[in-house]
Amino acid sequence: ASQAWIFQSLRWKQLRNATVKLFGSSRLRLLSIFACSVLVAGTVGAGSWEGFHLLEHNRIPYAGGIIGTLFDLLFLTLGVLLFFSTGIIVYGSLFNSAETTFLLSLPARADHVFAYKYQTAVGFSSWAFLLLGLPILLSYGIVYAVSWHFFVLLPLFLLGFVLLPGSLGAAACLFIVNLIPQRRKQMLALLILILVAMVVWRSVVFVQTARETMGTPNRDALGKLFGQFEFARSPFVPSHWMTRGLQSAARGDLRAAALPLALIWSNGLFAYLLASTTARFLYRRGFNRMATGASLRKRYGGIWLDNLLTIPLRLFDPQTRLLIIKDFRTFRRDPAQWAQILIFAGLVMLYIVNSRQFYEADLGDRFAHIISLINLCATAMLMCAFMGRFIYPLVSLEGRKFWILGLLPMKRDRLLWGKFLFAALGALVVSEFLVVVSDLLLAVRWEVLLLHMATVLVLSAGLAGLSVGLGAWLPNFRESDPSKIAVGFGGTLNLIAGLLFLLLTIGLMALPYHAHLIVRGEEDPTRRLIYVALAFVAGVGIGAAAILAPMRIGIKSLREMEF
C-alpha cells in the first residue's frame, strides 16, 4: 500500500508541475493546443449536428435503428484504436524508457510500475477518443432534446469504456514481448494487416449490399443492410453496451441504463486487474528478455528493407545515402512510430475508398472536385501531424550522440540535408499514394490528378524543410522522449508554421483550379486560367521558401553549436 501511495503521489506531483508549466511558461503553446482542439471538435460536432438534424427534420424511417448502428460502429472503431494506441504507448513507456529502467533497479513491485505508466498511457490515448467521440454524442443530445440523465451519465460511460480496450491493449503488449521479444515488431505489423484486411472486407461487403438494396428501400431491404452490422450489435460486444446504455439514458430510462453501465465498469475494472496481475508476473521477465535477447546468435548487417531502399537512393552520394538509411533504420526499429503511421494512414485510406464507394456510378463533376479537394486536405493534415511528431525531434535526439557523427569526415550541413531527404521522400511516397488512389476512384480529370501530385510534392518538401530546419534551430537536447520534444515550444511553433504553410499552399496551388472548374461565370475563362497559373507559381515559390529559409537557419545554428 505504501508503494502504491508513493507512485500515486508522484503522479499527482508530475501532473501539477505539468499544469503549472503549461499555464505559466508558454502561452503560445497553450493557445495553439486549445485552438487545434476547438477546431477539430467543432468540425466533428458541426458535421454530426448536421447529420442528426437531417435525420430528425426529414422524419427518416428507422432513424433510431440507424443511429444505434452508427453508435455501435463508432464505439467499436474507437475501441479498436484505443486497444492499439494504448498498447503502443505502454510499450514505449515500459520497455523504452530510462525512467522505468531506473525504477526496475529499485525494490518496487512490477505491477506498481506498470500501473504508474498505464495511467499516463490511458490519459494520452483517451484524449483523442474524447475529442472525437464527445462532440458526436453532444450533438445527438442537443438535436433530439434528450433527457438530462443522458448528459449526467455520459462521462461515466466514457470513462468506464476507456478502461476495457486500454487494459486489453496493455496486457497484449506484455504477452507479445514475453512470447516473441525479438519478433514483436513483426507481430504488431501482422495484427495491423489483419485488422486492415478485415475492415476492407467488411467495407466491400457493405457497399455491395447497399448497392443491391438502394433501389428497394423497404423494410426487408433495410433489414438486410443493417444485418451487415450484426457483429457490432452482439450483446457480448462492449460497444453495444455503450449504445444501449446511452440510448436508454437519452429516453430517461435509468433502470435500463444501469445494467450496461455496470457491465462496462465491471468488465473494465476486471480487465485492468487482469493486466496488472499479468504485469506482476511478466513485466520484469519481458524486460529482461528484451534486454538480453531470446537467442545467442545475432545477425549483423542490414535487412531486405534496407537493401531495397538502397536501390532508388543510388541517385545520391554515398554519405547522404548512408544518412538516409541510418534514419530509416532508427524509424523501423521503433514500432511506436511506424505503427501509428500505418494505423492513421489506413484510416485515411478507408475514408478515401468509402468517399467514392457509397455513391452510384456518377458523382457529377462539381461534387467529385469537392470530395477530391477534401481528400487532399485530409492527406496534407496527416502529413503535417506526423512531420511535427516524428521529424521535428530528429535533431534533438541526435544531441547526446552527436560526438559520434562529429567524427565522420563530412560537414554538419549534410546531416540536415540527409534528414530532409529522408522526411521528404517518406512523406512523398505515402501521401502521393493516398492522393492518386483518391483521384482515380473519383475519376477526376487528368490535369487535376497532376495538379494534386504537384501540390503533394511541394507540401512534402516544404513540411520536411520546416520540421528539419526548425528542429535544428530550436533543439531540446535535455529531453530523450520525442513526444515531449514535439509538444514543446519549438514543436508548437513548427506545428503552427506547418498548418499555415499547408493552408497557403493548398489555397494557392489546388483551390483556384477547382474553383475555376466548379464556378461557371460569365468571366473570360482565359483570364481565370492566368490567375490560376499565377497562384500556382506563387504556391511553388512559398514551397521553395519553406525549404530554403528554415534549412538555412538550421544549418547556421548547427554549425555554431558545441557538443
mmCIF file of N, CA and C in Angstrom, residues 229-352:
data_model
loop_
_atom_site.group_PDB
_atom_site.id
_atom_site.type_symbol
_atom_site.label_atom_id
_atom_site.label_comp_id
_atom_site.label_asym_id
_atom_site.label_seq_id
_atom_site.Cartn_x
_atom_site.Cartn_y
_atom_site.Cartn_z
ATOM 1 N N PHE A 229 -24.184 -5.390 -39.971
ATOM 2 C CA PHE A 229 -23.510 -4.887 -38.774
ATOM 3 C C PHE A 229 -23.915 -5.655 -37.523
ATOM 4 N N GLU A 230 -24.408 -6.873 -37.697
ATOM 5 C CA GLU A 230 -24.806 -7.662 -36.539
ATOM 6 C C GLU A 230 -23.625 -7.978 -35.630
ATOM 7 N N PHE A 231 -22.417 -8.050 -36.223
ATOM 8 C CA PHE A 231 -21.243 -8.338 -35.401
ATOM 9 C C PHE A 231 -21.001 -7.230 -34.374
ATOM 10 N N ALA A 232 -21.408 -5.987 -34.707
ATOM 11 C CA ALA A 232 -21.224 -4.876 -33.769
ATOM 12 C C ALA A 232 -22.394 -4.727 -32.812
ATOM 13 N N ARG A 233 -23.510 -5.427 -33.074
ATOM 14 C CA ARG A 233 -24.702 -5.309 -32.240
ATOM 15 C C ARG A 233 -24.891 -6.523 -31.335
ATOM 16 N N SER A 234 -23.860 -7.338 -31.233
ATOM 17 C CA SER A 234 -23.948 -8.512 -30.371
ATOM 18 C C SER A 234 -24.029 -8.078 -28.906
ATOM 19 N N PRO A 235 -24.813 -8.769 -28.093
ATOM 20 C CA PRO A 235 -24.893 -8.398 -26.666
ATOM 21 C C PRO A 235 -23.604 -8.657 -25.900
ATOM 22 N N PHE A 236 -22.643 -9.335 -26.524
ATOM 23 C CA PHE A 236 -21.363 -9.602 -25.867
ATOM 24 C C PHE A 236 -20.280 -8.591 -26.245
ATOM 25 N N VAL A 237 -20.615 -7.612 -27.088
ATOM 26 C CA VAL A 237 -19.636 -6.617 -27.534
ATOM 27 C C VAL A 237 -19.775 -5.366 -26.674
ATOM 28 N N PRO A 238 -18.699 -4.868 -26.063
ATOM 29 C CA PRO A 238 -18.811 -3.681 -25.189
ATOM 30 C C PRO A 238 -19.322 -2.437 -25.899
ATOM 31 N N SER A 239 -19.050 -2.311 -27.202
ATOM 32 C CA SER A 239 -19.541 -1.132 -27.913
ATOM 33 C C SER A 239 -21.067 -1.092 -27.924
ATOM 34 N N HIS A 240 -21.708 -2.259 -27.968
ATOM 35 C CA HIS A 240 -23.173 -2.294 -27.936
ATOM 36 C C HIS A 240 -23.695 -1.964 -26.539
ATOM 37 N N TRP A 241 -22.940 -2.273 -25.512
ATOM 38 C CA TRP A 241 -23.348 -1.856 -24.159
ATOM 39 C C TRP A 241 -23.385 -0.333 -24.074
ATOM 40 N N MET A 242 -22.400 0.308 -24.676
ATOM 41 C CA MET A 242 -22.392 1.773 -24.688
ATOM 42 C C MET A 242 -23.627 2.320 -25.396
ATOM 43 N N THR A 243 -23.953 1.745 -26.557
ATOM 44 C CA THR A 243 -25.102 2.230 -27.320
ATOM 45 C C THR A 243 -26.399 2.026 -26.550
ATOM 46 N N ARG A 244 -26.589 0.840 -26.007
ATOM 47 C CA ARG A 244 -27.811 0.558 -25.244
ATOM 48 C C ARG A 244 -27.940 1.483 -24.045
ATOM 49 N N GLY A 245 -26.860 1.656 -23.323
ATOM 50 C CA GLY A 245 -26.914 2.489 -22.128
ATOM 51 C C GLY A 245 -27.183 3.947 -22.437
ATOM 52 N N LEU A 246 -26.509 4.493 -23.447
ATOM 53 C CA LEU A 246 -26.698 5.905 -23.777
ATOM 54 C C LEU A 246 -28.080 6.163 -24.365
ATOM 55 N N GLN A 247 -28.590 5.257 -25.197
ATOM 56 C CA GLN A 247 -29.935 5.455 -25.738
ATOM 57 C C GLN A 247 -30.992 5.326 -24.643
ATOM 58 N N SER A 248 -30.768 4.445 -23.688
ATOM 59 C CA SER A 248 -31.706 4.347 -22.560
ATOM 60 C C SER A 248 -31.657 5.607 -21.706
ATOM 61 N N ALA A 249 -30.457 6.128 -21.473
ATOM 62 C CA ALA A 249 -30.342 7.375 -20.716
ATOM 63 C C ALA A 249 -30.971 8.537 -21.464
ATOM 64 N N ALA A 250 -30.876 8.526 -22.803
ATOM 65 C CA ALA A 250 -31.497 9.591 -23.596
ATOM 66 C C ALA A 250 -33.011 9.578 -23.457
ATOM 67 N N ARG A 251 -33.595 8.398 -23.262
ATOM 68 C CA ARG A 251 -35.045 8.300 -23.057
ATOM 69 C C ARG A 251 -35.433 8.557 -21.606
ATOM 70 N N GLY A 252 -34.470 8.696 -20.720
ATOM 71 C CA GLY A 252 -34.762 8.903 -19.304
ATOM 72 C C GLY A 252 -35.029 7.626 -18.547
ATOM 73 N N ASP A 253 -34.705 6.468 -19.144
ATOM 74 C CA ASP A 253 -34.937 5.172 -18.508
ATOM 75 C C ASP A 253 -33.677 4.776 -17.735
ATOM 76 N N LEU A 254 -33.597 5.186 -16.485
ATOM 77 C CA LEU A 254 -32.397 4.923 -15.691
ATOM 78 C C LEU A 254 -32.229 3.440 -15.384
ATOM 79 N N ARG A 255 -33.335 2.722 -15.222
ATOM 80 C CA ARG A 255 -33.231 1.302 -14.905
ATOM 81 C C ARG A 255 -32.604 0.541 -16.072
ATOM 82 N N ALA A 256 -32.993 0.879 -17.307
ATOM 83 C CA ALA A 256 -32.410 0.204 -18.470
ATOM 84 C C ALA A 256 -30.965 0.628 -18.708
ATOM 85 N N ALA A 257 -30.604 1.843 -18.283
ATOM 86 C CA ALA A 257 -29.228 2.312 -18.480
ATOM 87 C C ALA A 257 -28.279 1.785 -17.419
ATOM 88 N N ALA A 258 -28.799 1.330 -16.290
ATOM 89 C CA ALA A 258 -27.935 0.906 -15.183
ATOM 90 C C ALA A 258 -27.165 -0.368 -15.518
ATOM 91 N N LEU A 259 -27.840 -1.338 -16.183
ATOM 92 C CA LEU A 259 -27.168 -2.604 -16.486
ATOM 93 C C LEU A 259 -26.000 -2.417 -17.459
ATOM 94 N N PRO A 260 -26.149 -1.728 -18.600
ATOM 95 C CA PRO A 260 -24.976 -1.507 -19.469
ATOM 96 C C PRO A 260 -23.845 -0.758 -18.772
ATOM 97 N N LEU A 261 -24.201 0.226 -17.931
ATOM 98 C CA LEU A 261 -23.158 0.962 -17.213
ATOM 99 C C LEU A 261 -22.405 0.041 -16.251
ATOM 100 N N ALA A 262 -23.144 -0.840 -15.572
ATOM 101 C CA ALA A 262 -22.497 -1.789 -14.661
ATOM 102 C C ALA A 262 -21.624 -2.778 -15.429
ATOM 103 N N LEU A 263 -22.092 -3.222 -16.603
ATOM 104 C CA LEU A 263 -21.292 -4.135 -17.421
ATOM 105 C C LEU A 263 -19.987 -3.481 -17.869
ATOM 106 N N ILE A 264 -20.072 -2.231 -18.280
ATOM 107 C CA ILE A 264 -18.875 -1.532 -18.766
ATOM 108 C C ILE A 264 -17.850 -1.377 -17.654
ATOM 109 N N TRP A 265 -18.289 -0.907 -16.490
ATOM 110 C CA TRP A 265 -17.344 -0.666 -15.402
ATOM 111 C C TRP A 265 -16.805 -1.968 -14.813
ATOM 112 N N SER A 266 -17.650 -2.964 -14.643
ATOM 113 C CA SER A 266 -17.173 -4.225 -14.051
ATOM 114 C C SER A 266 -16.177 -4.918 -14.971
ATOM 115 N N ASN A 267 -16.470 -4.957 -16.264
ATOM 116 C CA ASN A 267 -15.538 -5.593 -17.197
ATOM 117 C C ASN A 267 -14.270 -4.762 -17.384
ATOM 118 N N GLY A 268 -14.406 -3.429 -17.358
ATOM 119 C CA GLY A 268 -13.222 -2.582 -17.464
ATOM 120 C C GLY A 268 -12.291 -2.747 -16.277
ATOM 121 N N LEU A 269 -12.854 -2.761 -15.065
ATOM 122 C CA LEU A 269 -12.028 -2.954 -13.869
ATOM 123 C C LEU A 269 -11.432 -4.360 -13.822
ATOM 124 N N PHE A 270 -12.202 -5.348 -14.279
ATOM 125 C CA PHE A 270 -11.659 -6.711 -14.321
ATOM 126 C C PHE A 270 -10.508 -6.804 -15.326
ATOM 127 N N ALA A 271 -10.654 -6.138 -16.480
ATOM 128 C CA ALA A 271 -9.573 -6.143 -17.471
ATOM 129 C C ALA A 271 -8.327 -5.455 -16.924
ATOM 130 N N TYR A 272 -8.523 -4.364 -16.164
ATOM 131 C CA TYR A 272 -7.362 -3.701 -15.558
ATOM 132 C C TYR A 272 -6.699 -4.601 -14.514
ATOM 133 N N LEU A 273 -7.515 -5.290 -13.713
ATOM 134 C CA LEU A 273 -6.958 -6.221 -12.723
ATOM 135 C C LEU A 273 -6.187 -7.339 -13.416
ATOM 136 N N LEU A 274 -6.722 -7.821 -14.541
ATOM 137 C CA LEU A 274 -6.032 -8.860 -15.307
ATOM 138 C C LEU A 274 -4.698 -8.350 -15.847
ATOM 139 N N ALA A 275 -4.695 -7.127 -16.393
ATOM 140 C CA ALA A 275 -3.455 -6.558 -16.926
ATOM 141 C C ALA A 275 -2.441 -6.315 -15.815
ATOM 142 N N SER A 276 -2.898 -5.829 -14.666
ATOM 143 C CA SER A 276 -1.991 -5.572 -13.549
ATOM 144 C C SER A 276 -1.396 -6.871 -13.007
ATOM 145 N N THR A 277 -2.213 -7.912 -12.914
ATOM 146 C CA THR A 277 -1.701 -9.209 -12.463
ATOM 147 C C THR A 277 -0.712 -9.786 -13.467
ATOM 148 N N THR A 278 -1.012 -9.617 -14.747
ATOM 149 C CA THR A 278 -0.079 -10.063 -15.785
ATOM 150 C C THR A 278 1.254 -9.340 -15.668
ATOM 151 N N ALA A 279 1.198 -8.033 -15.415
ATOM 152 C CA ALA A 279 2.436 -7.262 -15.263
ATOM 153 C C ALA A 279 3.226 -7.715 -14.040
ATOM 154 N N ARG A 280 2.539 -8.121 -13.004
ATOM 155 C CA ARG A 280 3.235 -8.552 -11.779
ATOM 156 C C ARG A 280 4.139 -9.745 -12.047
ATOM 157 N N PHE A 281 3.714 -10.635 -12.965
ATOM 158 C CA PHE A 281 4.490 -11.850 -13.226
ATOM 159 C C PHE A 281 5.317 -11.778 -14.516
ATOM 160 N N LEU A 282 4.914 -10.953 -15.468
ATOM 161 C CA LEU A 282 5.556 -10.986 -16.782
ATOM 162 C C LEU A 282 6.339 -9.733 -17.139
ATOM 163 N N TYR A 283 6.150 -8.625 -16.391
ATOM 164 C CA TYR A 283 6.811 -7.384 -16.812
ATOM 165 C C TYR A 283 8.333 -7.482 -16.702
ATOM 166 N N ARG A 284 8.839 -7.852 -15.537
ATOM 167 C CA ARG A 284 10.291 -7.954 -15.382
ATOM 168 C C ARG A 284 10.871 -9.022 -16.308
ATOM 169 N N ARG A 285 10.167 -10.114 -16.461
ATOM 170 C CA ARG A 285 10.642 -11.176 -17.355
ATOM 171 C C ARG A 285 10.731 -10.672 -18.788
ATOM 172 N N GLY A 286 9.691 -9.960 -19.247
ATOM 173 C CA GLY A 286 9.724 -9.419 -20.599
ATOM 174 C C GLY A 286 10.798 -8.365 -20.779
ATOM 175 N N PHE A 287 10.992 -7.526 -19.764
ATOM 176 C CA PHE A 287 12.045 -6.507 -19.842
ATOM 177 C C PHE A 287 13.420 -7.163 -19.962
ATOM 178 N N ASN A 288 13.658 -8.218 -19.183
ATOM 179 C CA ASN A 288 14.940 -8.913 -19.247
ATOM 180 C C ASN A 288 15.124 -9.627 -20.585
ATOM 181 N N ARG A 289 14.061 -10.201 -21.111
ATOM 182 C CA ARG A 289 14.173 -10.895 -22.394
ATOM 183 C C ARG A 289 14.469 -9.917 -23.521
ATOM 184 N N MET A 290 13.868 -8.739 -23.453
ATOM 185 C CA MET A 290 14.178 -7.734 -24.466
ATOM 186 C C MET A 290 15.611 -7.233 -24.337
ATOM 187 N N ALA A 291 16.090 -7.081 -23.109
ATOM 188 C CA ALA A 291 17.436 -6.551 -22.898
ATOM 189 C C ALA A 291 18.512 -7.549 -23.292
ATOM 190 N N THR A 292 18.270 -8.840 -23.029
ATOM 191 C CA THR A 292 19.292 -9.853 -23.297
ATOM 192 C C THR A 292 19.118 -10.538 -24.636
ATOM 193 N N GLY A 293 17.891 -10.506 -25.191
ATOM 194 C CA GLY A 293 17.657 -11.190 -26.451
ATOM 195 C C GLY A 293 17.225 -12.615 -26.210
ATOM 196 N N ALA A 294 16.438 -13.139 -27.154
ATOM 197 C CA ALA A 294 15.930 -14.500 -27.000
ATOM 198 C C ALA A 294 16.877 -15.538 -27.566
ATOM 199 N N SER A 295 17.906 -15.125 -28.271
ATOM 200 C CA SER A 295 18.815 -16.063 -28.902
ATOM 201 C C SER A 295 20.238 -15.582 -28.730
ATOM 202 N N LEU A 296 21.182 -16.541 -28.636
ATOM 203 C CA LEU A 296 22.589 -16.186 -28.523
ATOM 204 C C LEU A 296 23.183 -15.808 -29.868
ATOM 205 N N ARG A 297 22.534 -16.202 -30.932
ATOM 206 C CA ARG A 297 23.025 -15.881 -32.270
ATOM 207 C C ARG A 297 22.449 -14.545 -32.702
ATOM 208 N N LYS A 298 23.274 -13.708 -33.235
ATOM 209 C CA LYS A 298 22.843 -12.381 -33.671
ATOM 210 C C LYS A 298 23.375 -12.144 -35.070
ATOM 211 N N ARG A 299 22.506 -11.717 -35.942
ATOM 212 C CA ARG A 299 22.889 -11.466 -37.327
ATOM 213 C C ARG A 299 23.145 -9.981 -37.506
ATOM 214 N N TYR A 300 24.304 -9.663 -38.037
ATOM 215 C CA TYR A 300 24.688 -8.278 -38.233
ATOM 216 C C TYR A 300 24.460 -7.898 -39.691
ATOM 217 N N GLY A 301 24.351 -6.595 -39.901
ATOM 218 C CA GLY A 301 24.128 -6.107 -41.255
ATOM 219 C C GLY A 301 22.690 -5.705 -41.459
ATOM 220 N N GLY A 302 22.392 -5.210 -42.644
ATOM 221 C CA GLY A 302 21.055 -4.738 -42.949
ATOM 222 C C GLY A 302 20.104 -5.864 -43.286
ATOM 223 N N ILE A 303 18.837 -5.539 -43.351
ATOM 224 C CA ILE A 303 17.828 -6.491 -43.759
ATOM 225 C C ILE A 303 17.356 -6.120 -45.155
ATOM 226 N N TRP A 304 16.387 -6.872 -45.662
ATOM 227 C CA TRP A 304 15.983 -6.683 -47.053
ATOM 228 C C TRP A 304 15.357 -5.312 -47.280
ATOM 229 N N LEU A 305 14.731 -4.726 -46.247
ATOM 230 C CA LEU A 305 14.168 -3.389 -46.418
ATOM 231 C C LEU A 305 15.259 -2.349 -46.666
ATOM 232 N N ASP A 306 16.372 -2.466 -45.935
ATOM 233 C CA ASP A 306 17.480 -1.536 -46.153
ATOM 234 C C ASP A 306 18.071 -1.706 -47.544
ATOM 235 N N ASN A 307 18.239 -2.960 -47.962
ATOM 236 C CA ASN A 307 18.786 -3.207 -49.294
ATOM 237 C C ASN A 307 17.841 -2.719 -50.381
ATOM 238 N N LEU A 308 16.529 -2.870 -50.146
ATOM 239 C CA LEU A 308 15.559 -2.387 -51.124
ATOM 240 C C LEU A 308 15.581 -0.869 -51.216
ATOM 241 N N LEU A 309 15.756 -0.206 -50.091
ATOM 242 C CA LEU A 309 15.806 1.252 -50.091
ATOM 243 C C LEU A 309 17.068 1.770 -50.760
ATOM 244 N N THR A 310 18.129 0.994 -50.720
ATOM 245 C CA THR A 310 19.393 1.444 -51.312
ATOM 246 C C THR A 310 19.282 1.621 -52.819
ATOM 247 N N ILE A 311 18.419 0.852 -53.467
ATOM 248 C CA ILE A 311 18.335 0.889 -54.936
ATOM 249 C C ILE A 311 17.904 2.259 -55.445
ATOM 250 N N PRO A 312 16.763 2.840 -55.001
ATOM 251 C CA PRO A 312 16.414 4.179 -55.519
ATOM 252 C C PRO A 312 17.308 5.293 -54.990
ATOM 253 N N LEU A 313 18.059 5.032 -53.919
ATOM 254 C CA LEU A 313 18.916 6.072 -53.350
ATOM 255 C C LEU A 313 20.282 6.148 -54.016
ATOM 256 N N ARG A 314 20.505 5.354 -55.048
ATOM 257 C CA ARG A 314 21.787 5.425 -55.751
ATOM 258 C C ARG A 314 21.974 6.759 -56.465
ATOM 259 N N LEU A 315 20.892 7.523 -56.596
ATOM 260 C CA LEU A 315 20.999 8.845 -57.214
ATOM 261 C C LEU A 315 21.797 9.811 -56.344
ATOM 262 N N PHE A 316 21.869 9.555 -55.041
ATOM 263 C CA PHE A 316 22.555 10.455 -54.120
ATOM 264 C C PHE A 316 23.974 9.960 -53.856
ATOM 265 N N ASP A 317 24.779 10.849 -53.314
ATOM 266 C CA ASP A 317 26.155 10.484 -52.996
ATOM 267 C C ASP A 317 26.172 9.513 -51.820
ATOM 268 N N PRO A 318 27.260 8.745 -51.649
ATOM 269 C CA PRO A 318 27.279 7.695 -50.610
ATOM 270 C C PRO A 318 27.023 8.210 -49.202
ATOM 271 N N GLN A 319 27.549 9.383 -48.850
ATOM 272 C CA GLN A 319 27.349 9.893 -47.494
ATOM 273 C C GLN A 319 25.881 10.189 -47.216
ATOM 274 N N THR A 320 25.230 10.884 -48.147
ATOM 275 C CA THR A 320 23.804 11.187 -47.969
ATOM 276 C C THR A 320 22.977 9.913 -47.951
ATOM 277 N N ARG A 321 23.329 8.963 -48.796
ATOM 278 C CA ARG A 321 22.593 7.698 -48.837
ATOM 279 C C ARG A 321 22.690 6.961 -47.500
ATOM 280 N N LEU A 322 23.869 6.927 -46.913
ATOM 281 C CA LEU A 322 24.033 6.248 -45.628
ATOM 282 C C LEU A 322 23.285 6.966 -44.508
ATOM 283 N N LEU A 323 23.244 8.294 -44.556
ATOM 284 C CA LEU A 323 22.497 9.038 -43.540
ATOM 285 C C LEU A 323 21.001 8.750 -43.636
ATOM 286 N N ILE A 324 20.474 8.670 -44.864
ATOM 287 C CA ILE A 324 19.053 8.355 -45.041
ATOM 288 C C ILE A 324 18.750 6.955 -44.520
ATOM 289 N N ILE A 325 19.621 5.991 -44.839
ATOM 290 C CA ILE A 325 19.408 4.618 -44.378
ATOM 291 C C ILE A 325 19.510 4.543 -42.855
ATOM 292 N N LYS A 326 20.409 5.329 -42.254
ATOM 293 C CA LYS A 326 20.520 5.356 -40.786
ATOM 294 C C LYS A 326 19.213 5.822 -40.146
ATOM 295 N N ASP A 327 18.648 6.915 -40.675
ATOM 296 C CA ASP A 327 17.380 7.404 -40.125
ATOM 297 C C ASP A 327 16.252 6.414 -40.369
ATOM 298 N N PHE A 328 16.284 5.739 -41.513
ATOM 299 C CA PHE A 328 15.249 4.746 -41.806
ATOM 300 C C PHE A 328 15.341 3.567 -40.846
ATOM 301 N N ARG A 329 16.565 3.127 -40.531
ATOM 302 C CA ARG A 329 16.728 2.029 -39.578
ATOM 303 C C ARG A 329 16.221 2.423 -38.193
ATOM 304 N N THR A 330 16.540 3.632 -37.774
ATOM 305 C CA THR A 330 16.036 4.106 -36.481
ATOM 306 C C THR A 330 14.515 4.136 -36.471
ATOM 307 N N PHE A 331 13.925 4.529 -37.589
ATOM 308 C CA PHE A 331 12.467 4.615 -37.688
ATOM 309 C C PHE A 331 11.825 3.231 -37.643
ATOM 310 N N ARG A 332 12.339 2.285 -38.421
ATOM 311 C CA ARG A 332 11.701 0.965 -38.488
ATOM 312 C C ARG A 332 11.924 0.147 -37.221
ATOM 313 N N ARG A 333 12.932 0.497 -36.428
ATOM 314 C CA ARG A 333 13.182 -0.231 -35.188
ATOM 315 C C ARG A 333 12.281 0.229 -34.046
ATOM 316 N N ASP A 334 11.508 1.266 -34.266
ATOM 317 C CA ASP A 334 10.617 1.794 -33.228
ATOM 318 C C ASP A 334 9.171 1.548 -33.639
ATOM 319 N N PRO A 335 8.531 0.499 -33.114
ATOM 320 C CA PRO A 335 7.143 0.222 -33.508
ATOM 321 C C PRO A 335 6.189 1.345 -33.153
ATOM 322 N N ALA A 336 6.502 2.133 -32.123
ATOM 323 C CA ALA A 336 5.603 3.219 -31.729
ATOM 324 C C ALA A 336 5.466 4.259 -32.830
ATOM 325 N N GLN A 337 6.437 4.354 -33.735
ATOM 326 C CA GLN A 337 6.364 5.340 -34.807
ATOM 327 C C GLN A 337 5.632 4.778 -36.023
ATOM 328 N N TRP A 338 6.172 3.682 -36.596
ATOM 329 C CA TRP A 338 5.565 3.217 -37.843
ATOM 330 C C TRP A 338 4.182 2.602 -37.631
ATOM 331 N N ALA A 339 3.892 2.111 -36.432
ATOM 332 C CA ALA A 339 2.550 1.581 -36.189
ATOM 333 C C ALA A 339 1.509 2.696 -36.221
ATOM 334 N N GLN A 340 1.830 3.844 -35.638
ATOM 335 C CA GLN A 340 0.894 4.970 -35.680
ATOM 336 C C GLN A 340 0.674 5.447 -37.110
ATOM 337 N N ILE A 341 1.732 5.491 -37.896
ATOM 338 C CA ILE A 341 1.585 5.922 -39.285
ATOM 339 C C ILE A 341 0.724 4.937 -40.062
ATOM 340 N N LEU A 342 0.947 3.637 -39.857
ATOM 341 C CA LEU A 342 0.143 2.640 -40.555
ATOM 342 C C LEU A 342 -1.328 2.729 -40.161
ATOM 343 N N ILE A 343 -1.591 2.906 -38.875
ATOM 344 C CA ILE A 343 -2.982 2.954 -38.409
ATOM 345 C C ILE A 343 -3.708 4.160 -38.997
ATOM 346 N N PHE A 344 -3.122 5.344 -38.868
ATOM 347 C CA PHE A 344 -3.818 6.547 -39.321
ATOM 348 C C PHE A 344 -3.835 6.652 -40.843
ATOM 349 N N ALA A 345 -2.778 6.200 -41.510
ATOM 350 C CA ALA A 345 -2.819 6.167 -42.974
ATOM 351 C C ALA A 345 -3.869 5.172 -43.457
ATOM 352 N N GLY A 346 -4.018 4.052 -42.740
ATOM 353 C CA GLY A 346 -5.070 3.104 -43.095
ATOM 354 C C GLY A 346 -6.461 3.678 -42.894
ATOM 355 N N LEU A 347 -6.651 4.455 -41.829
ATOM 356 C CA LEU A 347 -7.950 5.101 -41.615
ATOM 357 C C LEU A 347 -8.254 6.117 -42.709
ATOM 358 N N VAL A 348 -7.255 6.914 -43.083
ATOM 359 C CA VAL A 348 -7.460 7.877 -44.169
ATOM 360 C C VAL A 348 -7.758 7.145 -45.473
ATOM 361 N N MET A 349 -7.056 6.031 -45.709
ATOM 362 C CA MET A 349 -7.300 5.247 -46.914
ATOM 363 C C MET A 349 -8.717 4.678 -46.917
ATOM 364 N N LEU A 350 -9.165 4.199 -45.768
ATOM 365 C CA LEU A 350 -10.532 3.678 -45.668
ATOM 366 C C LEU A 350 -11.550 4.772 -45.941
ATOM 367 N N TYR A 351 -11.315 5.961 -45.404
ATOM 368 C CA TYR A 351 -12.214 7.089 -45.666
ATOM 369 C C TYR A 351 -12.221 7.450 -47.149
ATOM 370 N N ILE A 352 -11.043 7.447 -47.779
ATOM 371 C CA ILE A 352 -10.951 7.804 -49.195
ATOM 372 C C ILE A 352 -11.707 6.805 -50.054
#
